[in-house]
Tab-separated table of C-alpha atoms in Angstrom:
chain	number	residue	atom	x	y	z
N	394	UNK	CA	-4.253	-26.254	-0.332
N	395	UNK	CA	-0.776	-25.127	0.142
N	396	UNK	CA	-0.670	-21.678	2.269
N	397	UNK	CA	0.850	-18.910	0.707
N	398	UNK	CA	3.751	-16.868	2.020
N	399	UNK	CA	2.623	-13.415	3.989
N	400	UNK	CA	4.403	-10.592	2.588
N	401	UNK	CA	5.005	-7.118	4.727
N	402	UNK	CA	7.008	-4.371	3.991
N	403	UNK	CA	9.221	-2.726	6.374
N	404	UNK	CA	10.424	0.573	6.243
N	405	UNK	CA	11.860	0.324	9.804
N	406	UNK	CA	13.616	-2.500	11.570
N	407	UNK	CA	10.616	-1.807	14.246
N	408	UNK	CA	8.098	-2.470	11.551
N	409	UNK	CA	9.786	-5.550	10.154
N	410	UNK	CA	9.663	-6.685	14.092
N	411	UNK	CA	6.204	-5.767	13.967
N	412	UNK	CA	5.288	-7.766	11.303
N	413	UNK	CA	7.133	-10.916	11.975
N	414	UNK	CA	5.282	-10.624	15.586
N	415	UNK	CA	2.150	-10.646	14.314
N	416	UNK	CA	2.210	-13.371	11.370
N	417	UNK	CA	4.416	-12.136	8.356
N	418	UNK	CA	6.768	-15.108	6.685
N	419	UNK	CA	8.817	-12.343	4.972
N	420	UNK	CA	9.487	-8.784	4.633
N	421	UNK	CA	10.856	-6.275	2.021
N	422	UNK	CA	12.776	-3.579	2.452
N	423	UNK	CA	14.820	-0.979	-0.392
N	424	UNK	CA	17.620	0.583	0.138
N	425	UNK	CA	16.846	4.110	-0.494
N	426	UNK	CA	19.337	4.959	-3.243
N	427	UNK	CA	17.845	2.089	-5.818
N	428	UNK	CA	14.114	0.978	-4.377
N	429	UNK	CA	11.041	2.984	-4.920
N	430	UNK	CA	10.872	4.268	-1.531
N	431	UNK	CA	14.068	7.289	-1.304
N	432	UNK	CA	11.420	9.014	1.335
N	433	UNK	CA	10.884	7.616	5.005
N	434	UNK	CA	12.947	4.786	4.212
N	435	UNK	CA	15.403	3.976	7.368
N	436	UNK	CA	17.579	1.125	5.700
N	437	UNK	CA	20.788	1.961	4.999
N	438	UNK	CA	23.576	-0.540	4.942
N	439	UNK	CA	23.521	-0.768	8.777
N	440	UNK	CA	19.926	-1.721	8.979
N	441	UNK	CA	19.388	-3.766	6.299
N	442	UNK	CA	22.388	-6.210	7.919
N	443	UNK	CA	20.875	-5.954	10.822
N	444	UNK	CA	17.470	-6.722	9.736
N	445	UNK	CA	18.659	-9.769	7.291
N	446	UNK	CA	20.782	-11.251	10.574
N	447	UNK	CA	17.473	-10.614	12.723
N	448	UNK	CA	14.749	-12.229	10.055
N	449	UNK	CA	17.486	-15.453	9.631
N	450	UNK	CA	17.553	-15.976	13.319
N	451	UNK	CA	14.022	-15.920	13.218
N	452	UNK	CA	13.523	-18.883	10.387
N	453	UNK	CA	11.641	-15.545	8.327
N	454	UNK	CA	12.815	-14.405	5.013
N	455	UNK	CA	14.188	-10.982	4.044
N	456	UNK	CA	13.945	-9.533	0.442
N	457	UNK	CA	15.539	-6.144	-0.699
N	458	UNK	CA	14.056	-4.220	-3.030
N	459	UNK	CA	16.378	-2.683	-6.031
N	460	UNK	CA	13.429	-2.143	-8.201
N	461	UNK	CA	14.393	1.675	-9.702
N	462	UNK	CA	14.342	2.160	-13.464
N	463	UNK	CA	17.915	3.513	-13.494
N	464	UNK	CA	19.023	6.266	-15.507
N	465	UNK	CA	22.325	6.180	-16.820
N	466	UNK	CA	24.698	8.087	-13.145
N	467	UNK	CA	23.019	5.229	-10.976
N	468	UNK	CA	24.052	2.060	-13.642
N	469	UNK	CA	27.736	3.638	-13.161
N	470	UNK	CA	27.254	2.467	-9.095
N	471	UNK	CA	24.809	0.454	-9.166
N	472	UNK	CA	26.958	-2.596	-8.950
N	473	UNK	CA	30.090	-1.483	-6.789
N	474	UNK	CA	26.775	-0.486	-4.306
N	475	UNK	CA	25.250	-3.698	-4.345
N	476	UNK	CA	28.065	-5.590	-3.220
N	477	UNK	CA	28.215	-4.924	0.421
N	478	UNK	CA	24.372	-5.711	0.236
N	479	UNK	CA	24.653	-9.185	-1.804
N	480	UNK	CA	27.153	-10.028	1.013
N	481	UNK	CA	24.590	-10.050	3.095
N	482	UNK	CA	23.092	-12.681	1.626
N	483	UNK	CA	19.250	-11.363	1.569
N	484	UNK	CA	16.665	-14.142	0.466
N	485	UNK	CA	16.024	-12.025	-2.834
N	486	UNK	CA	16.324	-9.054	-4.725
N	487	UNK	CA	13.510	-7.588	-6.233
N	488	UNK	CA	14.044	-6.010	-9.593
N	489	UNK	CA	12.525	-4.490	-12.337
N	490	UNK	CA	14.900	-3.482	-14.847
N	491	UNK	CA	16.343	-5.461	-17.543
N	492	UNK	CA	19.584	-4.258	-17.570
N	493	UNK	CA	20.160	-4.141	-14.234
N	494	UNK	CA	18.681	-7.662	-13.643
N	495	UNK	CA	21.031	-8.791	-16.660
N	496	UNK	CA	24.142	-7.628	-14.498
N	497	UNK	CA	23.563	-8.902	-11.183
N	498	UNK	CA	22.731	-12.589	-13.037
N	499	UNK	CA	26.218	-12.103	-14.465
N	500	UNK	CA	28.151	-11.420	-11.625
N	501	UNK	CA	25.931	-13.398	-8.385
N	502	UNK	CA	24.121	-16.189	-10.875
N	503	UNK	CA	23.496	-17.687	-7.012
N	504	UNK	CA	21.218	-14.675	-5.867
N	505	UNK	CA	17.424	-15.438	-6.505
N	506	UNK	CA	15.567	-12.509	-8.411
N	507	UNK	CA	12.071	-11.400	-7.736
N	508	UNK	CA	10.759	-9.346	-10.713
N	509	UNK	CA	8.906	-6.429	-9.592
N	510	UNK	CA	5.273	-5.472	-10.127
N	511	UNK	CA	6.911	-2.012	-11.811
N	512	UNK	CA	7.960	-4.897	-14.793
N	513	UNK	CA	4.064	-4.881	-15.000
N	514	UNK	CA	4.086	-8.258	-16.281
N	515	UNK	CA	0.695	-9.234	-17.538
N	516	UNK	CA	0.471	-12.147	-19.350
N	517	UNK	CA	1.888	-15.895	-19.007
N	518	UNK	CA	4.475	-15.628	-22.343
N	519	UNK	CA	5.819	-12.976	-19.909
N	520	UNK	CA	6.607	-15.053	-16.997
N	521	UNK	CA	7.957	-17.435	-19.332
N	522	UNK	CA	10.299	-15.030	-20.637
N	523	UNK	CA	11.726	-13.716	-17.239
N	524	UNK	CA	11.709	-17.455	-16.204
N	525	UNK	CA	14.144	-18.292	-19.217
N	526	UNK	CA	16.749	-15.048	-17.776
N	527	UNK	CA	16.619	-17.010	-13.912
N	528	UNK	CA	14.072	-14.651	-12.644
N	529	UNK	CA	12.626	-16.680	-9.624
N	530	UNK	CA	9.690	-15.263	-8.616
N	531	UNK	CA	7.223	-12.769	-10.846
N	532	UNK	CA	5.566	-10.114	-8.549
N	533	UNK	CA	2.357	-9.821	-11.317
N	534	UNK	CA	0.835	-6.634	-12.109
N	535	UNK	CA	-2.090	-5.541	-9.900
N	536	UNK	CA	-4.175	-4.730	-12.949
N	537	UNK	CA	-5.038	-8.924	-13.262
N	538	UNK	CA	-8.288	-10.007	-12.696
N	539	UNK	CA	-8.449	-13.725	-10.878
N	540	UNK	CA	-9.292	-15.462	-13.942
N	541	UNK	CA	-5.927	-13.883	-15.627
N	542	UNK	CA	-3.997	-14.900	-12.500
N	543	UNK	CA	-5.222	-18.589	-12.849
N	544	UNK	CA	-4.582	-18.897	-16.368
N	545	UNK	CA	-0.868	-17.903	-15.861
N	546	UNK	CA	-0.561	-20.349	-12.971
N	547	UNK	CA	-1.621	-22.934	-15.419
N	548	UNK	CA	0.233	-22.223	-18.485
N	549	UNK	CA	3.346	-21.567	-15.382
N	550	UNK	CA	3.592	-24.058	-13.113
N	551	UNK	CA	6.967	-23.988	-12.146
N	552	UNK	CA	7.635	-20.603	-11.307
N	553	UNK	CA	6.538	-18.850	-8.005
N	554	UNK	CA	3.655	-16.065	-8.632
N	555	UNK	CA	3.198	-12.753	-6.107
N	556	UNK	CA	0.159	-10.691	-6.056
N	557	UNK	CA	-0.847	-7.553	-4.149
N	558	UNK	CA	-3.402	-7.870	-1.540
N	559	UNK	CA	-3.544	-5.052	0.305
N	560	UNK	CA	-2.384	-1.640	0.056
N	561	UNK	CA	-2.577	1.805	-2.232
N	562	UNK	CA	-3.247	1.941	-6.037
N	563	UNK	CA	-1.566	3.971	-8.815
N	564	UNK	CA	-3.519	5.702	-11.390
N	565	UNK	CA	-1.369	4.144	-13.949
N	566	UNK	CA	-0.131	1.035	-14.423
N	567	UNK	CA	1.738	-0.043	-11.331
N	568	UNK	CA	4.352	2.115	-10.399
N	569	UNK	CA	4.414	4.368	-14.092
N	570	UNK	CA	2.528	7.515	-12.941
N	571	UNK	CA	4.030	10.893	-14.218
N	572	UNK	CA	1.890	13.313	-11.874
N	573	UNK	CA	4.994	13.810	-9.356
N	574	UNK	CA	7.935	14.045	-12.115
N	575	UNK	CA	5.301	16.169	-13.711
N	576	UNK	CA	4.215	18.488	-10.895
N	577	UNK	CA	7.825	18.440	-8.609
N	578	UNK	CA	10.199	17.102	-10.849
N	579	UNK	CA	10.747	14.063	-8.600
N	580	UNK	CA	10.418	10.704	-10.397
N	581	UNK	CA	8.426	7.714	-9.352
N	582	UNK	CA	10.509	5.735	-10.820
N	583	UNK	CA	13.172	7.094	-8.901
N	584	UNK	CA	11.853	6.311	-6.070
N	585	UNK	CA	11.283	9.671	-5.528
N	586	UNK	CA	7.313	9.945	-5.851
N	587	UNK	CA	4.952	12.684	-3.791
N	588	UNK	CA	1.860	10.715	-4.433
N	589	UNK	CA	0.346	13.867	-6.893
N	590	UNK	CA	-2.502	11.398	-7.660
N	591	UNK	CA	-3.946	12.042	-4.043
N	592	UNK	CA	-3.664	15.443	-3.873
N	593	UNK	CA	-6.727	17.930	-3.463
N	594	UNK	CA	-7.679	19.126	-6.956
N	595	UNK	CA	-11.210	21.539	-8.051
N	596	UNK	CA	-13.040	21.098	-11.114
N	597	UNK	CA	-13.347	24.416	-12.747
N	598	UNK	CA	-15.651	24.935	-15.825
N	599	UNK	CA	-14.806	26.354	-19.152
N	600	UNK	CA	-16.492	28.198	-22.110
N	601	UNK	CA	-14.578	28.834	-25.850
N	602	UNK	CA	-13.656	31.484	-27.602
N	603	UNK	CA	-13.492	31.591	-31.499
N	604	UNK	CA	-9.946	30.211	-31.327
N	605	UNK	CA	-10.754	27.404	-29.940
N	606	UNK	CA	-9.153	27.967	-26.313
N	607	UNK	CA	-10.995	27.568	-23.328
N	608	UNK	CA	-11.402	29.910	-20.267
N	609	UNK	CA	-12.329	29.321	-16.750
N	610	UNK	CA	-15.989	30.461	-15.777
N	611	UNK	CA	-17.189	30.489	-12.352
N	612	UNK	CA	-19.918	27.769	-11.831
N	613	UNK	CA	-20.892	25.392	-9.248
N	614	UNK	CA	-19.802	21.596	-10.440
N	615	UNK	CA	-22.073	19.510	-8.362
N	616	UNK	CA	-25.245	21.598	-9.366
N	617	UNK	CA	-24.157	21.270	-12.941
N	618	UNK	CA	-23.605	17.939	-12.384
N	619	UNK	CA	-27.113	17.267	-10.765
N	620	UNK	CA	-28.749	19.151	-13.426
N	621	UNK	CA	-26.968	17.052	-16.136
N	622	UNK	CA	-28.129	13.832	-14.765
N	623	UNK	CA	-31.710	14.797	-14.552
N	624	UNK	CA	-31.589	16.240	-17.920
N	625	UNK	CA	-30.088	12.561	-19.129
N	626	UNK	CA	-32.637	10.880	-16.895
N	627	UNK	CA	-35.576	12.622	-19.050
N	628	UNK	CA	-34.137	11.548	-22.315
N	629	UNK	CA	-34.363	7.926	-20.969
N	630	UNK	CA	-30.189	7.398	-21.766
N	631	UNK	CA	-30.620	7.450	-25.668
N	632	UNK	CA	-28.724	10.225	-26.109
N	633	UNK	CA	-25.372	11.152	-26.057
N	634	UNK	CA	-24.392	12.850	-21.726
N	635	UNK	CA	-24.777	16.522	-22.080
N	636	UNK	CA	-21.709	16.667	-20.064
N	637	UNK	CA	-19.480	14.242	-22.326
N	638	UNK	CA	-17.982	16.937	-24.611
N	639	UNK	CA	-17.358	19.377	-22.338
N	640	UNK	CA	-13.695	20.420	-21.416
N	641	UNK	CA	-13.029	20.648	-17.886
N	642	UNK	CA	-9.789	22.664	-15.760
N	643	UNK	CA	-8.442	20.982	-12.975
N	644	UNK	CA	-6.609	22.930	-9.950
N	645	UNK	CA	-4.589	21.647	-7.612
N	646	UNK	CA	-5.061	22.696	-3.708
N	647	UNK	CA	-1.751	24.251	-2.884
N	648	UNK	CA	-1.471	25.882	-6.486
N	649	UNK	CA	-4.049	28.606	-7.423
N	650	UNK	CA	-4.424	29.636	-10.685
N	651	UNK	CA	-2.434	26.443	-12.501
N	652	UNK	CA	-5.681	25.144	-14.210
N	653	UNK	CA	-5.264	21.829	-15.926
N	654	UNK	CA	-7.589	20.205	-19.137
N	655	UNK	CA	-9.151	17.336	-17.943
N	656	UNK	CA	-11.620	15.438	-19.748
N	657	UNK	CA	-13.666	12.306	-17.804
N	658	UNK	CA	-15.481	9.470	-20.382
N	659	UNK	CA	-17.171	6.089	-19.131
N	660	UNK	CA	-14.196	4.803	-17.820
N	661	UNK	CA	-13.597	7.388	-14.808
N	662	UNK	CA	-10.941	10.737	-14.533
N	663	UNK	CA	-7.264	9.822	-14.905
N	664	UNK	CA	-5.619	12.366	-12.274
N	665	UNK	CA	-7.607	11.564	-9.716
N	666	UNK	CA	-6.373	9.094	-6.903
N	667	UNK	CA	-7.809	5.642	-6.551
N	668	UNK	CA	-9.504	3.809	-3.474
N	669	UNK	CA	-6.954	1.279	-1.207
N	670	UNK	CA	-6.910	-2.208	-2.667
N	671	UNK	CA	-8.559	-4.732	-0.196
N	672	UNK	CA	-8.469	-8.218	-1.265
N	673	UNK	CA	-8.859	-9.850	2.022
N	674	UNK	CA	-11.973	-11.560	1.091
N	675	UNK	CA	-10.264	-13.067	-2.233
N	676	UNK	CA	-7.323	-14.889	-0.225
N	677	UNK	CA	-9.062	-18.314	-0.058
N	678	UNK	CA	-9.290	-17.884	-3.964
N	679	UNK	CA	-5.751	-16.831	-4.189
N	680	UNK	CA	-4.331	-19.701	-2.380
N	681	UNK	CA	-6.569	-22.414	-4.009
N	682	UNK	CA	-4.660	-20.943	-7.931
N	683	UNK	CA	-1.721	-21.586	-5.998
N	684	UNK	CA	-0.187	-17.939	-5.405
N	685	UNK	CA	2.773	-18.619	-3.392
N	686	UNK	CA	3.028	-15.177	-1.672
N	687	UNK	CA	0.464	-12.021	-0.983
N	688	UNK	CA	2.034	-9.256	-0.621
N	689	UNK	CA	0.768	-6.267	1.344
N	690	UNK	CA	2.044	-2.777	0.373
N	691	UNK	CA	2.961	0.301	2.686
N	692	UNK	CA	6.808	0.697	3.644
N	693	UNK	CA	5.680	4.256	4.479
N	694	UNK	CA	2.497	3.084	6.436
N	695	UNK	CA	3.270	3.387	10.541
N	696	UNK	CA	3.489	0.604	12.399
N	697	UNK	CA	0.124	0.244	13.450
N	698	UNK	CA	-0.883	-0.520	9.655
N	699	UNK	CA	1.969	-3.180	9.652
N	700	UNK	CA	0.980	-5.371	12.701
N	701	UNK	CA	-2.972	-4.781	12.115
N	702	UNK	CA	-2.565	-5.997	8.115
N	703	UNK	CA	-0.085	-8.743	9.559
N	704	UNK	CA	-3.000	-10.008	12.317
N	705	UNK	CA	-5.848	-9.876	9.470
N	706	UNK	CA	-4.191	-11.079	6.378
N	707	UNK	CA	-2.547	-14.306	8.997
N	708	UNK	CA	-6.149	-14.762	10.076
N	709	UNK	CA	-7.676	-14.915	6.604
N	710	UNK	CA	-5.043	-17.272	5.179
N	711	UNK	CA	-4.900	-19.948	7.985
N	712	UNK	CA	-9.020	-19.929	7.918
N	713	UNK	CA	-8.555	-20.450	4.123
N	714	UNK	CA	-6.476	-23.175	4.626
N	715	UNK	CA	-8.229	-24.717	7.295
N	716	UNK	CA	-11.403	-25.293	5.561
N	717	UNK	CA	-12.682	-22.198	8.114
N	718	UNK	CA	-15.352	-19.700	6.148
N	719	UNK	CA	-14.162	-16.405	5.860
N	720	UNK	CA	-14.657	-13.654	9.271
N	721	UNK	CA	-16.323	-10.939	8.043
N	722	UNK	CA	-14.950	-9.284	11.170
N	723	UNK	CA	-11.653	-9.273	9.478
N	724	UNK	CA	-13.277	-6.277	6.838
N	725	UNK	CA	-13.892	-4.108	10.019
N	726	UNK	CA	-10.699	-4.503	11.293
N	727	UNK	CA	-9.159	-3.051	8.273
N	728	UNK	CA	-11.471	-0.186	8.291
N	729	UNK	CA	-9.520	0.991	11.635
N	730	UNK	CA	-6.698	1.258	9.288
N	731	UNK	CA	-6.166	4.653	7.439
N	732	UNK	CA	-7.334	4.101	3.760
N	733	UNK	CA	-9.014	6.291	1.213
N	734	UNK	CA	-12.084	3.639	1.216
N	735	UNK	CA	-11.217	-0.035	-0.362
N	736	UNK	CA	-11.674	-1.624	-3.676
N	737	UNK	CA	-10.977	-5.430	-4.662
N	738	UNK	CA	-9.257	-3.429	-7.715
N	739	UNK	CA	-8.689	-5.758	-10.794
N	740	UNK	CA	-9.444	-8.978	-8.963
N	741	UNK	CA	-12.846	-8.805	-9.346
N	742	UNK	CA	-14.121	-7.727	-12.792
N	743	UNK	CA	-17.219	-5.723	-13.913
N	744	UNK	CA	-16.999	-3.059	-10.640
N	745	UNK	CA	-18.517	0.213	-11.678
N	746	UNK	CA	-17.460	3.770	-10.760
N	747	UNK	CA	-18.123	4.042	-7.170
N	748	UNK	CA	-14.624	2.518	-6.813
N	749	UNK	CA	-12.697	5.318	-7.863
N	750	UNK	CA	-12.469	7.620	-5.409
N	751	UNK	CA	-13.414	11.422	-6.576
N	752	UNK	CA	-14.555	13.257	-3.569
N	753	UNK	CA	-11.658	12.885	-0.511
N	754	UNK	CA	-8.474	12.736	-0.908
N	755	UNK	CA	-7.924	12.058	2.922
N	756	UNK	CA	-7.434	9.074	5.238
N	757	UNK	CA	-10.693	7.553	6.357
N	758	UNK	CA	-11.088	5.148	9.210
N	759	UNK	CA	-14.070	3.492	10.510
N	760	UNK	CA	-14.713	0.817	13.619
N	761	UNK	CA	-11.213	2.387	15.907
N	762	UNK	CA	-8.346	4.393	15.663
N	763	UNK	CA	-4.796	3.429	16.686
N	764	UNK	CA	-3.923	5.381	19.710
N	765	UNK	CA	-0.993	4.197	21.586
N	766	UNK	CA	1.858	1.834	21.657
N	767	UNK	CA	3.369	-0.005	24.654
N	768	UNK	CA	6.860	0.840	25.571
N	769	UNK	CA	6.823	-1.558	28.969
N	770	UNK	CA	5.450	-2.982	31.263
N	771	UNK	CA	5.985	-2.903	34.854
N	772	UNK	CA	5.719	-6.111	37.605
N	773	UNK	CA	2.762	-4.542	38.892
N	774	UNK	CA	1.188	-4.953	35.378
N	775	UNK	CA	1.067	-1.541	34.707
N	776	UNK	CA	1.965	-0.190	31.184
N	777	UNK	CA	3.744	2.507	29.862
N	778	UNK	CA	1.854	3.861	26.898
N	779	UNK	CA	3.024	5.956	23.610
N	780	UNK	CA	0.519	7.946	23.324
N	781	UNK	CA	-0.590	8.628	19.456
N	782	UNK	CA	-4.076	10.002	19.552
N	783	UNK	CA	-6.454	11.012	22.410
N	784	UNK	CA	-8.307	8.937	24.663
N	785	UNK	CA	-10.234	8.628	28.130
N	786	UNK	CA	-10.936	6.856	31.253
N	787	UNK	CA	-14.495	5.055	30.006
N	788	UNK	CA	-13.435	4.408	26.476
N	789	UNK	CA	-13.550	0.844	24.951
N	790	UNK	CA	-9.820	0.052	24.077
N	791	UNK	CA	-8.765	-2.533	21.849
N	792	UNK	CA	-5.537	-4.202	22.880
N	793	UNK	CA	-3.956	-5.847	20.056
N	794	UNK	CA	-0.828	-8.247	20.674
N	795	UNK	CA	0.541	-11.324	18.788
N	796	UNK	CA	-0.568	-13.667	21.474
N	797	UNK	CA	-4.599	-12.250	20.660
N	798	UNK	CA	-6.857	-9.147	20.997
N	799	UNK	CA	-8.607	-8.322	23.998
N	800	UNK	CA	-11.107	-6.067	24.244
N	801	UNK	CA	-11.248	-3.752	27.622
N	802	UNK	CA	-13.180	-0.608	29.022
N	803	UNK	CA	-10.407	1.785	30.545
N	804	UNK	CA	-10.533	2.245	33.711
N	805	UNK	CA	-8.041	4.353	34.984
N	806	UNK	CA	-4.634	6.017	33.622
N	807	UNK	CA	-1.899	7.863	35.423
N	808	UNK	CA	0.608	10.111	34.389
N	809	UNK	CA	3.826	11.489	35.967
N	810	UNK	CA	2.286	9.213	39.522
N	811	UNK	CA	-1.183	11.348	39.111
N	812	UNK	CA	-4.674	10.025	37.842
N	813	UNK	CA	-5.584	11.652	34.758
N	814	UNK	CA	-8.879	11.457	32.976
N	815	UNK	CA	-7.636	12.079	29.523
N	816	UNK	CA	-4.472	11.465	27.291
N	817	UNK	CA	-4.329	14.080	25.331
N	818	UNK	CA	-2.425	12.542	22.296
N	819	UNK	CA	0.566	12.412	20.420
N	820	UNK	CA	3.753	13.227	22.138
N	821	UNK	CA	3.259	12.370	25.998
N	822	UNK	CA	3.500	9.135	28.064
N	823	UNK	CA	0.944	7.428	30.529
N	824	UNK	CA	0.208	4.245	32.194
N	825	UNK	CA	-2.245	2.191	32.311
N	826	UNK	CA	-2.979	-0.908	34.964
N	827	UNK	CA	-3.911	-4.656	34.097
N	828	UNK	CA	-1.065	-5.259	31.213
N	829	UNK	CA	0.800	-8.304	32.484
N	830	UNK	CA	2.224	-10.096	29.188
N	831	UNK	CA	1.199	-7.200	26.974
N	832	UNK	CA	4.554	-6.274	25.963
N	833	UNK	CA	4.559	-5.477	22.319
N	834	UNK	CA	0.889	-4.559	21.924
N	835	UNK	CA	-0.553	-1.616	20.421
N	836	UNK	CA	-3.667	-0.034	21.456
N	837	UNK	CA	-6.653	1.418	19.187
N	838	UNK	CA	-9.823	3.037	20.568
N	839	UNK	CA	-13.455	1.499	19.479
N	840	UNK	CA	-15.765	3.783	18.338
């Protein structure tokens, strides 16, 4: 079994470091201008040279992502921009729009093409197509089950597939949500997207009036919702849910009063954010189709979520390779991560509602929580820490570095020269003894 390439993204040159430390083969970064990521995006021309000259040196690859669906001011630059970054000689480009992808094969026939999930390419005649145009590589659409993915490996052979592993779900098909054009006038496609789908929204009930309209009533949804099920429960299913025609207003947390029609049928509610895709536990399945890279999602993740998903998904495919059965320990390490609760997503067929997410909206995290990173370390073997969140003297810390985890109880810290019991969190500096050869590690606190 042939392992597949580990994918990170890297929205700083610190995170791409990250994530070559701890077990990525490759990285992808966008510049902001023409990648989906305009926000918290740190590579401009500077950076991306930089981190291209730094992932070569390395033996690691370095892909740029110029994935935007343009409209027509950006194709006027797109290709006078593009120069300075084709100079650079990245390992690939990924790109999703037709046009743009029939340019750059017209002027730099040399540079290899990855076709971007937001191509939402779904079926084998597909790939076949974007093969015949000198598309390399087809990042497939996450909304493939396993049994879809093997059948294009078969009918492709000799093109190189991508899948997502890890990382946050759209609502719509990858990448063609209109919440946050809708709501803020900025464009995911733009690269400009405010992730609307996660936002806090209420479920306000309606009644109609002999025009047909509906108004807002005051009721309690959960009770309703309670009493509705037991009501269907009685009637042993055979009838139709008493809730199924009614018409439903939606209102978003930081807008009072702008109430929304919604209507919810077997297959879930539409504008209402998805659990975090988790596919960990399907890698060994991946790699025996023959997936040649899994690609983890999150250039505006911290770095924390980089080097963790780095550690775990490097863990899962060597053991795959290897012959090793799968760690279940790997699941609770990416519980520590923040996520809005995980789903295998469209791997895995025939899951049923639980995995859309309709309560939180918020980060959870389970098992530990990243609290520190460390900046040096001394020839004593003490280590300054970055603090990020609180901890104590007593607490069980987790030090994770590329070399291995270690598991410690802390017992003592300084700061400014002075013992201190407790570091408070983000935004101050202390030390912290035993570190020798911890350079690089990050530190998370066990619950």
């Amino acid at each position: 079994m042939k392992a597949p390439e580990l994918l990170l993204p890297a929205g700083t040159l610190d995170k791409m470091r990250a994530a070559y430390d701890f077990g990525a083969d490759a990285v992808y970064a966008g510049q902001p201008r023409y990648s989906l990521r305009a926000r918290n995006n740190d590579f401009k021309l500077e950076e991306l040279k930089q981190g291209i000259d730094e992932a070569h040196a390395r033996g690691k690859l370095f892909f740029v992502a110029s994935n935007i669906l343009p409209h027509n001011s950006k194709i006027k630059t797109y290709m006078a921009d593009m120069e300075p970054v084709v100079a650079m000689k990245p390992d690939a480009l990924i790109m999703a729009d037709p046009g743009l992808i029939m340019m750059v094969r017209e002027k730099w026939p040399e540079v290899p093409i990855h076709l971007s999930v937001q191509a939402n390419t779904v079926n084998y005649m597909g790939v076949k197509f974007w093969q015949k145009l000198g598309v390399s590589r087809i990042i497939l659409s996450r909304e493939l089950s396993l049994d879809e993915i093997a059948e294009i490996r078969q009918q492709c052979p000799d093109i190189e597939l991508e899948v997502f592993v890890h990382g946050a779900l759209c609502i719509a098909y990858s990448g063609r949500c209109l919440l946050s054009g809708y709501f803020n006038h900025r464009d995911p496609n733009q690269g400009t997207c405010t992730n609307a789908c996660r936002w806090d929204y209420k479920v306000h009930d309606t009644q109609g009036d002999d025009a047909g309209d509906v108004q807002t009533i005051k009721f309690d949804f959960n009770k309703a919702l309670e009493e509705a099920n037991q009501s269907f429960a009685s009637c042993g299913g055979a009838e139709r849910h008493p809730l199924a025609d009614k018409t439903y207003l939606i209102e978003e947390g930081s807008r009072p009063g702008e109430l929304m029609p919604i209507i919810e049928d077997e297959h879930g509610t539409y504008i209402m954010n998805s659990k975090d895709l988790r596919a960990v536990e399907q890698v060994e399945k991946l790699a025996k189709i023959g997936v040649d890279s899994l690609k983890i999602e999150g250039r505006t993740k911290s770095l924390y979520y980089v080097a963790r998903a780095a550690q775990v998904y490097r863990k899962a495919i060597d053991d795959a390779v290897a012959g090793r059965p799968f760690d279940l320990g790997l699941l609770a390490e990416l519980d520590g991560l923040a996520n809005r609760g995980y789903t295998p997503g469209f791997l895995e067929r025939h899951q049923t509602q639980e995995y859309q997410n309709y309560i939180t909206g918020h980060s959870k995290a389970k098992q530990s929580q990243y609290v520190g990173d460390v900046i040096e370390v001394d020839a004593d073997g003490w280590a300054l820490i970055e603090v990020k969140n609180r901890f104590a003297v007593g607490d069980r810390i987790e030090i994770i570095h590329p070399s291995g985890n270690q598991i410690i109880e802390l017992a003592q810290m300084t700061r400014n020269g002075e013992p201190v019991a407790v570091a408070a969190g983000n935004g101050i500096q202390v030390r912290i003894p035993d570190m020798a050869g911890k350079e690089k590690a990050l530190l998370a606190r066990l619950f």
